[in-house]
Coordinates of C-alpha atoms in Angstrom, one line a residue:
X65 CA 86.4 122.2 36.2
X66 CA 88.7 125.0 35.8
X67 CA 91.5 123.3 36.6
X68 CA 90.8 119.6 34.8
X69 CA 90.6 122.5 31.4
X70 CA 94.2 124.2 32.4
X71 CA 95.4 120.4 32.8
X72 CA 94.0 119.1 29.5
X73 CA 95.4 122.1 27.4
X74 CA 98.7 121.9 29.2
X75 CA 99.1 117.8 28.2
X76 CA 97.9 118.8 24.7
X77 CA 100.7 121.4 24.0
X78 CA 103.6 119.2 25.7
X79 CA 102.7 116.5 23.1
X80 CA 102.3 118.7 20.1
X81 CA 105.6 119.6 20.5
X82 CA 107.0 116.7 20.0
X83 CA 106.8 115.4 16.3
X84 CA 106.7 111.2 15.4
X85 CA 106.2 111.6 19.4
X86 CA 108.8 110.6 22.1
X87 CA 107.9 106.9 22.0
X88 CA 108.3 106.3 17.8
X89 CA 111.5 108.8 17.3
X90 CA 113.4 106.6 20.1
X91 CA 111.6 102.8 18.6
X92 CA 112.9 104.4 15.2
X93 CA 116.7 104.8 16.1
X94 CA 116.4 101.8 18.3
X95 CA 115.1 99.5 15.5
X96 CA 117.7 101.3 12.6
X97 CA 120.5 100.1 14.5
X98 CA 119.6 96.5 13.4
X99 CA 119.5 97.8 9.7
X100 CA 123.4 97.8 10.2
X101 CA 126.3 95.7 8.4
X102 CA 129.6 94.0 10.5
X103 CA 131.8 96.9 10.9
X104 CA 129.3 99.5 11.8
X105 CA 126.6 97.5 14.1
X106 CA 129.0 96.1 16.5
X107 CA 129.4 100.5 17.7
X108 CA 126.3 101.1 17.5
X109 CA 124.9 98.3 18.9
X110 CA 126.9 98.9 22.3
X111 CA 125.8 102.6 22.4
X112 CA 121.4 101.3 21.6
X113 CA 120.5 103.2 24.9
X114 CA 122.2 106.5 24.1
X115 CA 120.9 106.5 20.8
X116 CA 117.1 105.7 21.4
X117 CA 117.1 107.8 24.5
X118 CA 118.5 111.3 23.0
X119 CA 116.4 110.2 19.7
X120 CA 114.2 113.2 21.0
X121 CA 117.3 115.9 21.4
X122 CA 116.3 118.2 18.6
X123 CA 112.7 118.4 19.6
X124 CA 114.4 119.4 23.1
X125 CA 116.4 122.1 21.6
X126 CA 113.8 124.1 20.4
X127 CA 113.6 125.5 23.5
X128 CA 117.4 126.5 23.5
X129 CA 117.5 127.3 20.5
X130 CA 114.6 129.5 18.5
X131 CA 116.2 128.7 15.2
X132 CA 115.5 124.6 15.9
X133 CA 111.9 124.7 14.9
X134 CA 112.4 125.1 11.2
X135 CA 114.4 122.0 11.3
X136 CA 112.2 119.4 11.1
X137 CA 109.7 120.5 8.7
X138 CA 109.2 122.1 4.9
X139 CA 105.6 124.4 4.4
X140 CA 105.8 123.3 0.4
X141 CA 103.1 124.7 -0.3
X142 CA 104.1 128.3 1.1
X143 CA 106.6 128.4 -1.1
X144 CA 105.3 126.6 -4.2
X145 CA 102.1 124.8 -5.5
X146 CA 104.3 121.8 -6.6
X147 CA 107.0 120.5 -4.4
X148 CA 109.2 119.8 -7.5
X149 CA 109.7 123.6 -8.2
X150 CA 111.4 123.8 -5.0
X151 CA 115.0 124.5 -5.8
X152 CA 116.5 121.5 -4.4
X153 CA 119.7 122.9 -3.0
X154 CA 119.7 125.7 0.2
X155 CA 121.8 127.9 -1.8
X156 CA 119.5 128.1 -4.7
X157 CA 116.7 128.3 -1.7
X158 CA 118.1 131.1 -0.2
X159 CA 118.8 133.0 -3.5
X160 CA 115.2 132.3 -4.1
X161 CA 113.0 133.2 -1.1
X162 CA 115.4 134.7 1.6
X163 CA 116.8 133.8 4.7
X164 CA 113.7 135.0 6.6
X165 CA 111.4 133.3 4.9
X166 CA 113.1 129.5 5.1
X167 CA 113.7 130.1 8.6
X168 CA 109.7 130.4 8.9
X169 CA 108.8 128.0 6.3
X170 CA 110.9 125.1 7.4
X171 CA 114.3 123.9 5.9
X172 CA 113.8 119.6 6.6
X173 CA 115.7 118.3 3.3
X174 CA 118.9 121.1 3.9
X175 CA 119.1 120.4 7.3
X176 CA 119.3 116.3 6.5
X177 CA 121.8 116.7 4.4
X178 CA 123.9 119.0 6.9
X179 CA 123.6 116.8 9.8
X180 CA 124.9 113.8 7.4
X181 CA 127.8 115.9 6.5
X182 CA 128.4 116.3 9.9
X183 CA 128.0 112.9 10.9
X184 CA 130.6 112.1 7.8
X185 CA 133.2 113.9 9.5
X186 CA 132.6 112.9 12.7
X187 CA 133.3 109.4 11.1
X188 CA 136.3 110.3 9.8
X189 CA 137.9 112.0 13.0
X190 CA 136.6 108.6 14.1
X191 CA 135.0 110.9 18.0
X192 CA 132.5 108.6 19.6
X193 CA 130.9 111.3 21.0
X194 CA 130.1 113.2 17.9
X195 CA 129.0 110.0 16.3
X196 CA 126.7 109.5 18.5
X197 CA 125.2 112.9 18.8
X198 CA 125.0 113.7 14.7
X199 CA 123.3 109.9 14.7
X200 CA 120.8 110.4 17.0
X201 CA 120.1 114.8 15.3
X202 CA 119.9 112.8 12.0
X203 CA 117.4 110.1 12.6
X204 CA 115.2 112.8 14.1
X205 CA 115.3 115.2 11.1
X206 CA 115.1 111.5 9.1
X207 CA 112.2 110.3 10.8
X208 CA 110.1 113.8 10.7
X209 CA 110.7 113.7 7.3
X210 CA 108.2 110.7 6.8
X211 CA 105.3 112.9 8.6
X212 CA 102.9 114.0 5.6
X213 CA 101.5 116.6 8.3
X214 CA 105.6 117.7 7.9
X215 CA 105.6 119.1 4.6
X216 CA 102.3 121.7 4.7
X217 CA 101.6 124.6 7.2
X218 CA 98.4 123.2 8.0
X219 CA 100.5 121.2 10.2
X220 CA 98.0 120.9 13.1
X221 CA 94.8 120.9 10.7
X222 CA 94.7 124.7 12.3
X223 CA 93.6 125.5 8.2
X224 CA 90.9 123.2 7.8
X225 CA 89.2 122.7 10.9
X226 CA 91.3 119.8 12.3
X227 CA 93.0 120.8 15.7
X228 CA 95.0 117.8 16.9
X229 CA 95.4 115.8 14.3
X230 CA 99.4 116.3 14.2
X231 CA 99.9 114.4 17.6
X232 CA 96.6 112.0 16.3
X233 CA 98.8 111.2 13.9
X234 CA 102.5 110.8 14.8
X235 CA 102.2 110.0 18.8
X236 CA 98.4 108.4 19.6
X237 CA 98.4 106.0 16.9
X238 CA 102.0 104.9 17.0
X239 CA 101.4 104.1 21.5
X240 CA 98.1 102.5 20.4
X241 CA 99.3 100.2 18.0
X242 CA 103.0 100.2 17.2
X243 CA 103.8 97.3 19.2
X244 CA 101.9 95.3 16.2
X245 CA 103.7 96.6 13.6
X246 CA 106.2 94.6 11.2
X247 CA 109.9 95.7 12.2
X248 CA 112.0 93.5 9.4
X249 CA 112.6 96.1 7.0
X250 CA 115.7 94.6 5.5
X251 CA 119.5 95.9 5.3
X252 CA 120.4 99.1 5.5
X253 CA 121.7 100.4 1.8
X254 CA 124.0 103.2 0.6
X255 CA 122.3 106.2 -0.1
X256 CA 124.6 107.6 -3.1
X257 CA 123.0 111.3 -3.1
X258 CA 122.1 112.5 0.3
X259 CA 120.4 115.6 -0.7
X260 CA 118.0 114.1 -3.3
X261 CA 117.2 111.0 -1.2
X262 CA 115.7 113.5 0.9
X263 CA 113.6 115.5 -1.4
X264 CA 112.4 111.9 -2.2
X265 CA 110.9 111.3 1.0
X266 CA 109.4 114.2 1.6
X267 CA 108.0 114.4 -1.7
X268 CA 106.3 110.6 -0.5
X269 CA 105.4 112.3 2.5
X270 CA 103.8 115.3 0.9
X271 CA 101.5 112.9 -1.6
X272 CA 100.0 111.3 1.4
X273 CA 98.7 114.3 2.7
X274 CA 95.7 114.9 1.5
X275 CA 94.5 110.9 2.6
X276 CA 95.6 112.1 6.2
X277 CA 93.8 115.1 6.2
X278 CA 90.7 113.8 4.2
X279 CA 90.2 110.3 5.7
X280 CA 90.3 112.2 9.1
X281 CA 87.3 114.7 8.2
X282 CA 85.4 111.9 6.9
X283 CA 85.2 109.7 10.0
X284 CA 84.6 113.1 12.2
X285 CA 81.4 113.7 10.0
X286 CA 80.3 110.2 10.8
X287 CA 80.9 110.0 14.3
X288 CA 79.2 112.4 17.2
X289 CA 81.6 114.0 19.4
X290 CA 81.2 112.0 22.7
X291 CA 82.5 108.5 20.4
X292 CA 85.5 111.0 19.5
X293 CA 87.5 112.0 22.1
X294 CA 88.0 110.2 26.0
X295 CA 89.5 111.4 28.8
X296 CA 92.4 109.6 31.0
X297 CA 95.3 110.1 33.8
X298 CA 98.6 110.7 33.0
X299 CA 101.4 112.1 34.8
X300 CA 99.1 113.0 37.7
X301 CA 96.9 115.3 35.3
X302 CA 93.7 114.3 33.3
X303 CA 93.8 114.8 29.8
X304 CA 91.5 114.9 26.5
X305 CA 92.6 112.6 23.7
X306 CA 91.1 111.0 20.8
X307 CA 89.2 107.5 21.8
X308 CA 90.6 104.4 21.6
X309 CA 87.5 103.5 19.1
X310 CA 87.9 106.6 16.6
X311 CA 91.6 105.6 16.7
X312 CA 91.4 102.3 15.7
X313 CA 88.9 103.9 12.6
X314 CA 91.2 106.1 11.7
X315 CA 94.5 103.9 11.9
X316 CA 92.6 101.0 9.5
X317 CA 90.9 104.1 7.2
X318 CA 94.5 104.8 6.7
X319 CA 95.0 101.5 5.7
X320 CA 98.9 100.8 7.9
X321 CA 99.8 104.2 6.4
X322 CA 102.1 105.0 10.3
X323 CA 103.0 101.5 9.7
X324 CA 104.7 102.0 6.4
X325 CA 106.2 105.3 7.4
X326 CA 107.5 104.0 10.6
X327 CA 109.1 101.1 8.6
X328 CA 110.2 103.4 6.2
X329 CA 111.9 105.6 8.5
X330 CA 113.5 103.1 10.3
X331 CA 115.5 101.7 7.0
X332 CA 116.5 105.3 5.7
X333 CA 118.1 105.6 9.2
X334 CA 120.1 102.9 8.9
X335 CA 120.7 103.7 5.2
X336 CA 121.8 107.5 5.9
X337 CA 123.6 106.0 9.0
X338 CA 125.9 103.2 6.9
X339 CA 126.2 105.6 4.4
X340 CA 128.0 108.0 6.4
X341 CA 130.0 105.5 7.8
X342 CA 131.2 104.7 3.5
X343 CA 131.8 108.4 2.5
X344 CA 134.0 108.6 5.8
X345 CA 136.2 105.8 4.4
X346 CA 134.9 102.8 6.3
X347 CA 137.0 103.9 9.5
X348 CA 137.5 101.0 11.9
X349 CA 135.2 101.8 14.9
X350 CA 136.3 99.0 17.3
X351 CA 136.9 100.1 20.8
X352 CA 136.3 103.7 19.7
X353 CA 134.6 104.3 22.8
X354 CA 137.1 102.8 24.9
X355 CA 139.6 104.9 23.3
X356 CA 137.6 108.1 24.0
X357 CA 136.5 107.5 27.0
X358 CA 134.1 109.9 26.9
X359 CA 130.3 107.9 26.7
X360 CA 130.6 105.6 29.8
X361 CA 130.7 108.9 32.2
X362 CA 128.2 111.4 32.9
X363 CA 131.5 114.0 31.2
X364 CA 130.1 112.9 27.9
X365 CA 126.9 112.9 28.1
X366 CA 127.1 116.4 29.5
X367 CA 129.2 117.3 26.5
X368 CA 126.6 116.4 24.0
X369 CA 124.8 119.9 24.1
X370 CA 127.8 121.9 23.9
X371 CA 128.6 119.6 20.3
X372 CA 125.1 121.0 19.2
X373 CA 125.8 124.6 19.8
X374 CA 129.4 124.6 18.6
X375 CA 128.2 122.8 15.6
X376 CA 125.3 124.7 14.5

């Protein structure tokens, strides 16, 4: 029994780890390369693989790298009681609450907006590799922008009685029920302010919160505990997730809520994606990889960790 616990606790901090979860960041690049116009799709659609597979490259780094964490997430209400008071640019930020306290308290919308900058210029110095790499960072930082449990330091329900409902949220309902979901969400479009596109999707984020949190408590007070959780083998290891039957109460209580933020996060890709590719100057991208040379050998790949640190 001792050991069955040890396994279950282990599985349950590997996946809480990992925000959207390994399985929807990589469906979410994947599927935002089809948001792309002739000029930019042909590029990225050769390079698919490399893009859904390292779609999971900043959670990664977090164990590299101890100033990673505060990446992918904004505590608003630590800092204010309404999101809008939030200065909207990380120099007003900084001036306003400290270095310290936004390397706690999460920096998401900065950290978008510097990963498109650097995607921009690696446009315009037209390098496969870094293309590639600031892609893949910025649908990540994109994508855990859509997570309501994203924008709030009760991030894991720790604060109101709620352990596990991050992973609940962005990894066992998307593997349960994301191969039913609508993909066709349309064009990708040009984002004209970078920045304040994504204060807007956090601020979307941050309104559905309270649904996420409250239609969650709700069905735990109407169910007993043995219709809550199951147990199953993965990996060689047994672990303790939610049931397939609460699930599927609390994905339609939600009413297609990881649906619409999936979606949603697949088209901003593409938009901040093609957008970069504008601001850079429309740079001709055809046989850019031949020309490089660099992403058909193991040389690149290796290469793409020592852009991140030089970078950042």
């Amino acid at each position: 029994m001792k050991y069955l616990f040890i396994s279950v606790m282990l599985c349950a901090g590997a996946i809480l780890c990992c925000s959207w979860g390994f399985y929807a960041h990589k469906r979410i690049n994947y599927l935002a390369v089809f948001t792309l116009h002739k000029g930019l799709n042909t590029f990225y659609k050769s390079n698919i693989r490399y893009l859904s597979d390292h779609a999971v490259d900043a959670d990664k780094r977090r164990y590299a790298d101890s100033a990673e964490a505060a990446r992918h997430y904004l505590d608003v209400e630590v800092y204010e009681t309404h999101i809008d008071s939030i200065p909207r640019t990380y120099k007003d930020a900084l001036k306003k609450y400290g270095a310290a306290r936004l390397n706690t308290h999460g920096s998401l919308p900065w950290q978008i907006q510097k990963s498109y900058h650097q995607l921009v210029n690696a446009f315009k110095n037209r390098d496969s590799l870094k293309i590639l790499v600031y892609s893949a960072y910025l649908g990540h930082y994109i994508a855990d922008a859509h997570v309501p449990l994203h924008t709030t330091e009760n991030h894991n329900g720790q604060l109101s009685n709620q352990h596990g409902i991050h992973a609940f949220w962005e990894s066992r309902l998307p593997e349960l029920f994301a191969e039913k979901y609508n993909y066709r969400v349309g064009k990708a479009t040009y984002i004209e302010n970078p920045l304040r596109e994504a204060w807007k999707i956090i601020s979307h984020s941050h309104g559905l919160l309270d649904s996420v949190l409250m239609l969650e408590a709700r069905l735990s007070s109407r169910l007993p505990a043995h219709r809550k959780y199951s147990f199953s083998k993965r990996n060689q290891q047994v672990i303790k997730q939610y049931s397939l039957g609460y699930s599927s109460a609390y994905h339609e209580e939600m009413n297609h809520m990881v649906e619409r933020q999936m979606r949603a996060s697949i088209l901003a890709t593409g938009s901040y994606w093609f957008s970069a590719w504008i601001d850079a100057g429309q740079p001709e991208l055809r046989n850019l990889v031949q020309k490089n040379g660099l992403l058909q050998t193991g040389k690149g790949l290796k290469k793409t960790k020592e852009v991140m640190i030089k970078d950042n």
